[in-house]
PDB file of C-alpha atoms in Angstrom:
ATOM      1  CA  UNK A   1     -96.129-185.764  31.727  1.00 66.00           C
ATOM      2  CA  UNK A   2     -95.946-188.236  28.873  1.00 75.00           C
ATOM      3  CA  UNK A   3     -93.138-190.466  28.041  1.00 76.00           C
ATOM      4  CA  UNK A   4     -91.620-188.119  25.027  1.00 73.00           C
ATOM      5  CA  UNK A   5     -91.648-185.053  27.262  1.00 79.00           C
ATOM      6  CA  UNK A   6     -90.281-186.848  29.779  1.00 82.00           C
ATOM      7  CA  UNK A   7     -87.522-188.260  27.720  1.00 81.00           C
ATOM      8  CA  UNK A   8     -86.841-184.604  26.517  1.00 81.00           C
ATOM      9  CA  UNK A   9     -86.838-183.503  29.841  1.00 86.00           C
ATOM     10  CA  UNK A  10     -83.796-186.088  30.242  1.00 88.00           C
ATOM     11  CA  UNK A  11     -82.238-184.680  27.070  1.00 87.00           C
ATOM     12  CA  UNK A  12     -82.096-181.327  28.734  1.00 89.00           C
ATOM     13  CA  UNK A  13     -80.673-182.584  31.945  1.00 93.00           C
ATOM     14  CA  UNK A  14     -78.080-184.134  30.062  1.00 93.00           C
ATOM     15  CA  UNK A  15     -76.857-182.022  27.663  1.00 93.00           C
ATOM     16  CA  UNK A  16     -77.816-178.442  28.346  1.00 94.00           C
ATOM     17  CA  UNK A  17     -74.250-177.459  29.522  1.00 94.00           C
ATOM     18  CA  UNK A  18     -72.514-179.442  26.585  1.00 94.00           C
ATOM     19  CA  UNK A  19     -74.828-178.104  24.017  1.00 95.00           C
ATOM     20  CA  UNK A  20     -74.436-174.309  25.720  1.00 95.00           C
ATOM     21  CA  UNK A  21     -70.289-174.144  25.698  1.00 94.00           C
ATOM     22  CA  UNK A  22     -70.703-175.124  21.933  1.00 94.00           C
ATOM     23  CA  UNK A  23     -72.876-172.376  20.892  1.00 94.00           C
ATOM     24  CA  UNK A  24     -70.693-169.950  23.176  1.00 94.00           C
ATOM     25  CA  UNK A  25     -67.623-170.984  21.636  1.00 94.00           C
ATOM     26  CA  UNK A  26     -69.871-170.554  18.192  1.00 93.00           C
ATOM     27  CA  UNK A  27     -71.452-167.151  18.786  1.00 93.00           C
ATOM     28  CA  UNK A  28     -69.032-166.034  21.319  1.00 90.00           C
ATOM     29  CA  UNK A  29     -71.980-164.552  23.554  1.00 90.00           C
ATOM     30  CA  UNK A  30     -73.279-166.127  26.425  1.00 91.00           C
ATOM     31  CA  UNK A  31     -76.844-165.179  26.521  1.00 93.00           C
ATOM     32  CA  UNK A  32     -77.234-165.185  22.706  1.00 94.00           C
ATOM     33  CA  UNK A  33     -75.742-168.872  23.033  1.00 95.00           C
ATOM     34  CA  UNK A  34     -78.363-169.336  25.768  1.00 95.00           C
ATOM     35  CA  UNK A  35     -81.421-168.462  23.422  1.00 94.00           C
ATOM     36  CA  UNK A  36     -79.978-170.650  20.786  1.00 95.00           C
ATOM     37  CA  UNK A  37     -80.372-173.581  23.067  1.00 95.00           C
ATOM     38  CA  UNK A  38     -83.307-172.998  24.404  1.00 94.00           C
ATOM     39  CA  UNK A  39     -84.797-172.393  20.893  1.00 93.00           C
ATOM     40  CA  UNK A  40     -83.512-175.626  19.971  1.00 92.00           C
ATOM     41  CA  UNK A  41     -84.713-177.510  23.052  1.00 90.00           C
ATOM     42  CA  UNK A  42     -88.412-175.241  21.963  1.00 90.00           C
ATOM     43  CA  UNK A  43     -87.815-177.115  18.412  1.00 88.00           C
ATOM     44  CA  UNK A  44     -87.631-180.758  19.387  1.00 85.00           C
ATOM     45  CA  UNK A  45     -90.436-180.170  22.217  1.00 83.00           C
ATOM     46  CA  UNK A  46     -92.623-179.260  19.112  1.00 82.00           C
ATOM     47  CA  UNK A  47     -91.649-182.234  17.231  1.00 78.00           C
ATOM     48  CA  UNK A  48     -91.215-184.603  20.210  1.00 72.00           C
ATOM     49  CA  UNK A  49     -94.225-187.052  18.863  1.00 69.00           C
ATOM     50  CA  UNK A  50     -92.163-187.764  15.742  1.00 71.00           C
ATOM     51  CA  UNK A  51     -89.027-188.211  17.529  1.00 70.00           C
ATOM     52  CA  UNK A  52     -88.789-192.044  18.778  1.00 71.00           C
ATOM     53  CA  UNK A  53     -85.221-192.624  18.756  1.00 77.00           C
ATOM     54  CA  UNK A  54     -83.141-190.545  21.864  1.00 75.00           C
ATOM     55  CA  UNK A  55     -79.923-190.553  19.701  1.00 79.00           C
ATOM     56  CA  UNK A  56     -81.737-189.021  16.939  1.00 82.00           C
ATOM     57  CA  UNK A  57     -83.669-186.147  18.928  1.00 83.00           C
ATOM     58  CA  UNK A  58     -79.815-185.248  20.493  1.00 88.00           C
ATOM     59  CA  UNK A  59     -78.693-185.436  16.823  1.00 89.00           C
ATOM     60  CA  UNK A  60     -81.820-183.305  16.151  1.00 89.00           C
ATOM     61  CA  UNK A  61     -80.475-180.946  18.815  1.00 91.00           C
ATOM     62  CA  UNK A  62     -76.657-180.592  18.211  1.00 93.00           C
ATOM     63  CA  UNK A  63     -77.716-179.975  13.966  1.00 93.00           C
ATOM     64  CA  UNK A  64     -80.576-177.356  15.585  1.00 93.00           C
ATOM     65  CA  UNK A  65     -77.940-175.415  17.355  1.00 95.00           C
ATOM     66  CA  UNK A  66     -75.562-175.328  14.701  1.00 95.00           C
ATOM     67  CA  UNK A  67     -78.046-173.951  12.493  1.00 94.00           C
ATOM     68  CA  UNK A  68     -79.464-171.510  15.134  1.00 94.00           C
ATOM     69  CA  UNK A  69     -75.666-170.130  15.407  1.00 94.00           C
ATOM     70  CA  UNK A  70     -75.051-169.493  11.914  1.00 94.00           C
ATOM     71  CA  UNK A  71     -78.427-167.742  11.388  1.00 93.00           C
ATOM     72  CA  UNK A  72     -77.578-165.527  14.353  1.00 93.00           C
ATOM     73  CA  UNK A  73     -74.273-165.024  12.606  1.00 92.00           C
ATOM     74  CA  UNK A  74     -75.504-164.080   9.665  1.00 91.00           C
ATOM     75  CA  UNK A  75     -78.243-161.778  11.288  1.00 88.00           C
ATOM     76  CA  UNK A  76     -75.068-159.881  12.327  1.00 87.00           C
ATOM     77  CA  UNK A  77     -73.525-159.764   9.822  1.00 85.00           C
ATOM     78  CA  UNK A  78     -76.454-158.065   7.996  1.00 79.00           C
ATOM     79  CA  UNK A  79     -76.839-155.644  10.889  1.00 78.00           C
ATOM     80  CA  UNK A  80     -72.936-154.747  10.591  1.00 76.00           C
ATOM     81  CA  UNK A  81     -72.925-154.389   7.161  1.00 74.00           C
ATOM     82  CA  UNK A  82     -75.721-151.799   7.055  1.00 67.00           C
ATOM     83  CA  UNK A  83     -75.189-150.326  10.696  1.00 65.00           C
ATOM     84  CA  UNK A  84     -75.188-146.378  10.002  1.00 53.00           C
ATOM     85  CA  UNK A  85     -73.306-145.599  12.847  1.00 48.00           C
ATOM     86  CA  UNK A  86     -70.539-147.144  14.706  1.00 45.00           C
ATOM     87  CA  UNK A  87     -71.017-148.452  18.267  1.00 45.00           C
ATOM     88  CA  UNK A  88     -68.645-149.079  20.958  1.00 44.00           C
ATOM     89  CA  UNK A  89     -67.870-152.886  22.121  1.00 46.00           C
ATOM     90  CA  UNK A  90     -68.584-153.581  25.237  1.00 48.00           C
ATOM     91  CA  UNK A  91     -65.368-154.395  27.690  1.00 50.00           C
ATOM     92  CA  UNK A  92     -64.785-157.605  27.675  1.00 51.00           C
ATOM     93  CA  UNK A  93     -65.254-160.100  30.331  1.00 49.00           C
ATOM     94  CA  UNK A  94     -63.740-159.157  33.904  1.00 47.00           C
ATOM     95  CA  UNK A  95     -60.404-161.584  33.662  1.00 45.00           C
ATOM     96  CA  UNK A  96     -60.052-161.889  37.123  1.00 42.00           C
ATOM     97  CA  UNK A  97     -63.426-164.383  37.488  1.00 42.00           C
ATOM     98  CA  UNK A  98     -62.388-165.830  33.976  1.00 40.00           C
ATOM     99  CA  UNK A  99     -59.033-167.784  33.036  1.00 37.00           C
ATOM    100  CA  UNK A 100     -57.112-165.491  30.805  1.00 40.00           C
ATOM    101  CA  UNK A 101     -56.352-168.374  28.917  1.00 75.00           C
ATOM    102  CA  UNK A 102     -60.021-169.017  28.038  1.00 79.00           C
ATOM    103  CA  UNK A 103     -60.560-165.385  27.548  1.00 82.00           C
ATOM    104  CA  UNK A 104     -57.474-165.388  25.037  1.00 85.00           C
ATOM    105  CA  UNK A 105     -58.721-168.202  23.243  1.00 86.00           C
ATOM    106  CA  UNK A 106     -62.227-167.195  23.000  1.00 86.00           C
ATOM    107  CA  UNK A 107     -61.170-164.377  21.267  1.00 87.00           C
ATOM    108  CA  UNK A 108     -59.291-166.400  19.151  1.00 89.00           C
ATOM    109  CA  UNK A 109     -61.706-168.312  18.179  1.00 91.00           C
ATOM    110  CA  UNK A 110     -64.820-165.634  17.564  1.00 91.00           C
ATOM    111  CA  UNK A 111     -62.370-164.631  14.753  1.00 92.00           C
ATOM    112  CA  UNK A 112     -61.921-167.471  12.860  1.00 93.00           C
ATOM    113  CA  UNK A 113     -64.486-167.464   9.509  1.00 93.00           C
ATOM    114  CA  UNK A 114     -67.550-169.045  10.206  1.00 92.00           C
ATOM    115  CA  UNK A 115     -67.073-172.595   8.761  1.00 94.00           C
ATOM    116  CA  UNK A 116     -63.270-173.041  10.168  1.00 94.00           C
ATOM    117  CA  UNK A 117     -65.123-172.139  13.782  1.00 93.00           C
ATOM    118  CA  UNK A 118     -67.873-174.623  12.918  1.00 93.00           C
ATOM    119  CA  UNK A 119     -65.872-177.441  12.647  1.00 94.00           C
ATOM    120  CA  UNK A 120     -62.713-176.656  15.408  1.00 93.00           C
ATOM    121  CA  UNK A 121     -66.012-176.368  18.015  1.00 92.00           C
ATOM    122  CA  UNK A 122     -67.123-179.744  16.791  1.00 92.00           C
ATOM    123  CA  UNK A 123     -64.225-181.696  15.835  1.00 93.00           C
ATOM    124  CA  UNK A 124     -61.883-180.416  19.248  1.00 90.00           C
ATOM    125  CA  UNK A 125     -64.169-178.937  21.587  1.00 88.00           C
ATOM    126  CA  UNK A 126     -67.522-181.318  21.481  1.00 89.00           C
ATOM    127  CA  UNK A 127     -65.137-184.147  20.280  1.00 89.00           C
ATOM    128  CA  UNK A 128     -66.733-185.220  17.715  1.00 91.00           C
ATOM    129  CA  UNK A 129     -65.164-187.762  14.420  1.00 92.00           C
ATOM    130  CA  UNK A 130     -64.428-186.171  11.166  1.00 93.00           C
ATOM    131  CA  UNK A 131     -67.685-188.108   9.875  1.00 93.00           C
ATOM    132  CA  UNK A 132     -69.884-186.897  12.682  1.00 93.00           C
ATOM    133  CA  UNK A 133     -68.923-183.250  11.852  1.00 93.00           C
ATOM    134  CA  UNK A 134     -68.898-183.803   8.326  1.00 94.00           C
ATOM    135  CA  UNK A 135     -72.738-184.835   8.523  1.00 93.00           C
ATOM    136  CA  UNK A 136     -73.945-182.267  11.466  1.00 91.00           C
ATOM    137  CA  UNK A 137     -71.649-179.563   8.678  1.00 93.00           C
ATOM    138  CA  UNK A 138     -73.801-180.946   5.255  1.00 93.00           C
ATOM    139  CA  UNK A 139     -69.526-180.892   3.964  1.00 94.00           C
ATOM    140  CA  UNK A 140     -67.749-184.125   3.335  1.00 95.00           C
ATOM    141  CA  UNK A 141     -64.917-185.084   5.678  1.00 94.00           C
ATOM    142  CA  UNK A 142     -62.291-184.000   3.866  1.00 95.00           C
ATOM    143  CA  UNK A 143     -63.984-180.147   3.822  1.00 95.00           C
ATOM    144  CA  UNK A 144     -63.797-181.130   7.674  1.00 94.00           C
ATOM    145  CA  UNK A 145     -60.252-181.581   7.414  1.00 95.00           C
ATOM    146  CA  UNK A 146     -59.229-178.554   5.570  1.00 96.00           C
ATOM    147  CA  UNK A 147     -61.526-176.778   7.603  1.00 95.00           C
ATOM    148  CA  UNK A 148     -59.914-177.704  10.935  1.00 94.00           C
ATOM    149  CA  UNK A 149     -56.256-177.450   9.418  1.00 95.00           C
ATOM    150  CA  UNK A 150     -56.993-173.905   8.394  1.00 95.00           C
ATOM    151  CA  UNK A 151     -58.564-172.946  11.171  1.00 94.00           C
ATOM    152  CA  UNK A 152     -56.014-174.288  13.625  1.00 93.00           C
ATOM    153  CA  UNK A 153     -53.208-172.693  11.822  1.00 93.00           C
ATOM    154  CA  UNK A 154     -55.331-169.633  12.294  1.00 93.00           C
ATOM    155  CA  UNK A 155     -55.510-170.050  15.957  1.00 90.00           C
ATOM    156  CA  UNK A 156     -51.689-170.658  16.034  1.00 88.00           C
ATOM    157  CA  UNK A 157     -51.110-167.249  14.825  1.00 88.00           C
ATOM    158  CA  UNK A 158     -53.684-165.143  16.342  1.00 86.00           C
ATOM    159  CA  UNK A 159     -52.658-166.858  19.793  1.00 84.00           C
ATOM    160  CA  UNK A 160     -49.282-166.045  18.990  1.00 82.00           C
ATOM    161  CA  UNK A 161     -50.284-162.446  17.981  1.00 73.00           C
ATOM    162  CA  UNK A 162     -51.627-162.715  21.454  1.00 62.00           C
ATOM    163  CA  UNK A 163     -48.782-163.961  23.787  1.00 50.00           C
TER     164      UNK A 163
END
């Protein structure tokens, strides 16, 4: 194993988990979440050689899942849209293994608009600064601000809608 595969093979260790609750809390599936991470980890294996810097390939990663989410987003949106006949949900998850709290919230946050879940995941989940999720976004950091502001007060009342 070379020294860029191994270093990616640290990456992976690292910040698998981390990098698979954000694209949950983005695509609000778990195994759809899962094949966005491992497409992005299949990304920056490809372009490992050109990737010196370990900051930049998790940089490299985080923007790769982000993107990965919103084109899965889109793809069903597309699907929706032109869906000829209506399909039943699945039930949820069983709440007794999960926190209702997290179930609750989840929910919450799958119905936010795309770009106001974007940047809540980043800025309050992954913990991110406004600049950080301003650059991983391609928005400034005030569009990060209004962003989070509107989507909080969003979560406010669909939790309380909830409770």
């Amino acid at each position: 194993m070379d020294d860029s595969t191994a270093e990616l093979a640290d990456l992976y260790h690292e910040h698998y988990s981390g990098l698979l609750r954000m694209a949950v809390l983005l695509v609000d599936d778990g195994s759809a979440a899962e094949d966005v991470v491992q497409d992005a980890f299949m990304r920056v294996f490809d372009s490992r050689a050109r990737l010196r810097d370990r900051d930049k390939a998790l940089a490299f990663l985080r923007r790769t899942v982000l993107n990965k989410s919103r084109s899965l987003l889109r793809r069903r949106q597309v699907s929706r849209k032109y869906q000829h006949r209506l399909v039943q949900r699945e039930s949820g998850p069983d709440e007794s293994v999960h926190g209702v709290d997290r179930t609750v919230l989840a929910d919450a946050i799958a119905r936010l608009p795309p770009r106001q879940r974007e940047a809540v995941v980043l800025r309050y989940y992954a913990d991110f600064s406004e600049a950080y999720t301003a650059k991983i976004m391609k928005v400034t950091p005030g569009a990060v601000k209004a962003y989070c502001s509107r989507g909080v007060s969003r979560l406010s009342s669909l939790l309380r809608e909830r409770v």
